[in-house]
Amino acid sequence: MSSVPSDDVLDEQCTVNFRAHWTAMNAEAAHMRSSGGGGGGAIVNTSSIGSRRAVPPLPAYGAMKRELNSITEAAAVTWASVGIRVDGLMPGGTAPEMMGELEARHRVSSRPVALSR
C-alpha cells in the first residue's frame, strides 16, 4: 500500500465508520423490540461504494465500510423474525472536487477500470 494508516487513523475510522453504526443499530433494535404495538421497524445504514472498490489512499475507510455491509446483512437476517428490516445504501462519490484532488495527489482513479483495461 502506498500509504498505510497509523493506528490512530485506523481507530478513528473504526469509531466513525463502524462502531457508531454498530452501537446505534443495537440501540434502535432494542427500542423497536420493546415498543408497544408489536415492535418492528426499519434501520437504514449508509455505507459507500468505497466498500466495493479499492481506493488505495483510503484502505481503512474501505475496510470499515465493508464491515458495515457485513453487519447490515447479518442484522437483516437476524432481526427479520421480529419485524425489523435492515437495509444498506452505498452511494458513490458525493464531492467531485475532493475526489479529483485525491486522484491527482495519489495518482489513482475512482473509475471502475482494473489494470487500465
mmCIF file of C-alpha atoms in Angstrom:
data_model
loop_
_atom_site.group_PDB
_atom_site.id
_atom_site.type_symbol
_atom_site.label_atom_id
_atom_site.label_comp_id
_atom_site.label_asym_id
_atom_site.label_seq_id
_atom_site.Cartn_x
_atom_site.Cartn_y
_atom_site.Cartn_z
ATOM 1 C CA MET A 1 0.000 0.000 0.000
ATOM 2 C CA SER A 2 1.245 3.441 -0.814
ATOM 3 C CA SER A 3 0.053 4.849 2.471
ATOM 4 C CA VAL A 4 -0.533 2.620 5.472
ATOM 5 C CA PRO A 5 -2.766 4.359 8.021
ATOM 6 C CA SER A 6 -1.460 4.864 11.529
ATOM 7 C CA ASP A 7 -3.110 3.051 14.425
ATOM 8 C CA ASP A 8 -4.757 6.336 15.438
ATOM 9 C CA VAL A 9 -6.279 6.775 11.968
ATOM 10 C CA LEU A 10 -7.448 3.169 11.950
ATOM 11 C CA ASP A 11 -9.054 3.618 15.392
ATOM 12 C CA GLU A 12 -10.796 6.808 14.256
ATOM 13 C CA GLN A 13 -12.088 5.137 11.080
ATOM 14 C CA CYS A 14 -13.353 2.200 13.135
ATOM 15 C CA THR A 15 -15.152 4.523 15.549
ATOM 16 C CA VAL A 16 -16.754 6.705 12.878
ATOM 17 C CA ASN A 17 -17.453 4.224 10.093
ATOM 18 C CA PHE A 18 -18.193 1.027 12.005
ATOM 19 C CA ARG A 19 -18.634 1.215 15.786
ATOM 20 C CA ALA A 20 -21.078 4.148 15.649
ATOM 21 C CA HIS A 21 -23.351 2.132 13.346
ATOM 22 C CA TRP A 22 -22.971 -0.994 15.497
ATOM 23 C CA THR A 23 -23.942 0.884 18.666
ATOM 24 C CA ALA A 24 -26.851 2.710 17.029
ATOM 25 C CA MET A 25 -28.229 -0.432 15.367
ATOM 26 C CA ASN A 26 -28.293 -2.347 18.626
ATOM 27 C CA ALA A 27 -29.961 0.529 20.486
ATOM 28 C CA GLU A 28 -32.524 1.004 17.703
ATOM 29 C CA ALA A 29 -33.335 -2.720 17.541
ATOM 30 C CA ALA A 30 -33.704 -2.924 21.333
ATOM 31 C CA HIS A 31 -36.114 0.019 21.280
ATOM 32 C CA MET A 32 -38.115 -1.475 18.408
ATOM 33 C CA ARG A 33 -38.388 -4.850 20.146
ATOM 34 C CA SER A 34 -39.551 -3.291 23.436
ATOM 35 C CA SER A 35 -42.053 -0.844 21.911
ATOM 36 C CA GLY A 36 -45.719 -1.471 22.316
ATOM 37 C CA GLY A 37 -47.745 -2.385 19.265
ATOM 38 C CA GLY A 38 -45.717 -5.405 18.247
ATOM 39 C CA GLY A 39 -42.377 -3.746 17.628
ATOM 40 C CA GLY A 40 -40.841 -3.849 14.209
ATOM 41 C CA GLY A 41 -39.421 -1.037 12.160
ATOM 42 C CA ALA A 42 -36.606 -0.219 9.788
ATOM 43 C CA ILE A 43 -32.930 0.590 10.123
ATOM 44 C CA VAL A 44 -31.017 2.088 7.197
ATOM 45 C CA ASN A 45 -27.216 2.206 7.203
ATOM 46 C CA THR A 46 -25.214 4.360 4.798
ATOM 47 C CA SER A 47 -22.101 2.648 3.523
ATOM 48 C CA SER A 48 -20.100 3.674 0.467
ATOM 49 C CA ILE A 49 -19.156 2.466 -2.965
ATOM 50 C CA GLY A 50 -15.664 2.618 -1.436
ATOM 51 C CA SER A 51 -16.577 -0.639 0.298
ATOM 52 C CA ARG A 52 -16.742 -2.417 -3.062
ATOM 53 C CA ARG A 53 -13.838 -0.819 -4.927
ATOM 54 C CA ALA A 54 -10.266 -0.353 -3.863
ATOM 55 C CA VAL A 55 -9.307 3.240 -3.114
ATOM 56 C CA PRO A 56 -5.595 2.866 -2.263
ATOM 57 C CA PRO A 57 -5.234 6.136 -0.310
ATOM 58 C CA LEU A 58 -8.179 5.157 1.934
ATOM 59 C CA PRO A 59 -7.735 1.483 2.889
ATOM 60 C CA ALA A 60 -9.089 1.886 6.427
ATOM 61 C CA TYR A 61 -12.226 3.646 5.201
ATOM 62 C CA GLY A 62 -12.998 0.906 2.690
ATOM 63 C CA ALA A 63 -12.336 -1.838 5.234
ATOM 64 C CA MET A 64 -14.664 -0.310 7.826
ATOM 65 C CA LYS A 65 -17.419 0.184 5.265
ATOM 66 C CA ARG A 66 -17.026 -3.481 4.256
ATOM 67 C CA GLU A 67 -17.534 -4.394 7.919
ATOM 68 C CA LEU A 68 -20.631 -2.193 7.976
ATOM 69 C CA ASN A 69 -22.013 -4.044 4.936
ATOM 70 C CA SER A 70 -21.440 -7.345 6.711
ATOM 71 C CA ILE A 71 -23.221 -6.400 9.944
ATOM 72 C CA THR A 72 -26.053 -4.825 7.944
ATOM 73 C CA GLU A 73 -26.613 -8.123 6.118
ATOM 74 C CA ALA A 74 -26.328 -10.162 9.325
ATOM 75 C CA ALA A 75 -28.741 -7.885 11.183
ATOM 76 C CA ALA A 76 -31.242 -8.054 8.314
ATOM 77 C CA VAL A 77 -31.317 -11.848 8.562
ATOM 78 C CA THR A 78 -31.247 -11.944 12.372
ATOM 79 C CA TRP A 79 -33.904 -9.332 13.083
ATOM 80 C CA ALA A 80 -36.307 -10.174 10.243
ATOM 81 C CA SER A 81 -38.108 -12.624 12.523
ATOM 82 C CA VAL A 82 -39.070 -9.793 14.887
ATOM 83 C CA GLY A 83 -40.244 -7.477 12.105
ATOM 84 C CA ILE A 84 -37.158 -5.282 11.863
ATOM 85 C CA ARG A 85 -35.976 -4.560 8.318
ATOM 86 C CA VAL A 86 -32.321 -3.564 7.913
ATOM 87 C CA ASP A 87 -31.159 -2.005 4.654
ATOM 88 C CA GLY A 88 -27.909 -0.525 3.420
ATOM 89 C CA LEU A 89 -27.219 2.258 0.950
ATOM 90 C CA MET A 90 -23.942 2.555 -0.968
ATOM 91 C CA PRO A 91 -23.803 5.955 -2.660
ATOM 92 C CA GLY A 92 -20.984 6.860 -4.987
ATOM 93 C CA GLY A 93 -18.732 9.870 -4.642
ATOM 94 C CA THR A 94 -20.536 12.987 -3.496
ATOM 95 C CA ALA A 95 -17.762 15.586 -3.637
ATOM 96 C CA PRO A 96 -16.294 15.687 -7.166
ATOM 97 C CA GLU A 97 -13.693 18.324 -6.282
ATOM 98 C CA MET A 98 -12.459 16.243 -3.360
ATOM 99 C CA MET A 99 -12.258 13.089 -5.492
ATOM 100 C CA GLY A 100 -10.377 14.959 -8.214
ATOM 101 C CA GLU A 101 -7.840 16.230 -5.695
ATOM 102 C CA LEU A 102 -7.483 12.748 -4.180
ATOM 103 C CA GLU A 103 -6.960 11.177 -7.606
ATOM 104 C CA ALA A 104 -4.392 13.780 -8.606
ATOM 105 C CA ARG A 105 -2.479 13.640 -5.337
ATOM 106 C CA HIS A 106 -2.259 9.851 -5.247
ATOM 107 C CA ARG A 107 -2.291 9.172 -8.997
ATOM 108 C CA VAL A 108 -5.294 6.888 -8.722
ATOM 109 C CA SER A 109 -8.639 6.878 -10.452
ATOM 110 C CA SER A 110 -12.057 6.341 -8.954
ATOM 111 C CA ARG A 111 -13.190 4.905 -12.297
ATOM 112 C CA PRO A 112 -14.046 1.200 -12.136
ATOM 113 C CA VAL A 113 -11.261 0.108 -14.510
ATOM 114 C CA ALA A 114 -8.999 -2.646 -13.244
ATOM 115 C CA LEU A 115 -5.415 -2.754 -14.509
ATOM 116 C CA SER A 116 -6.163 0.033 -17.025
ATOM 117 C CA ARG A 117 -8.004 -2.390 -19.311
#
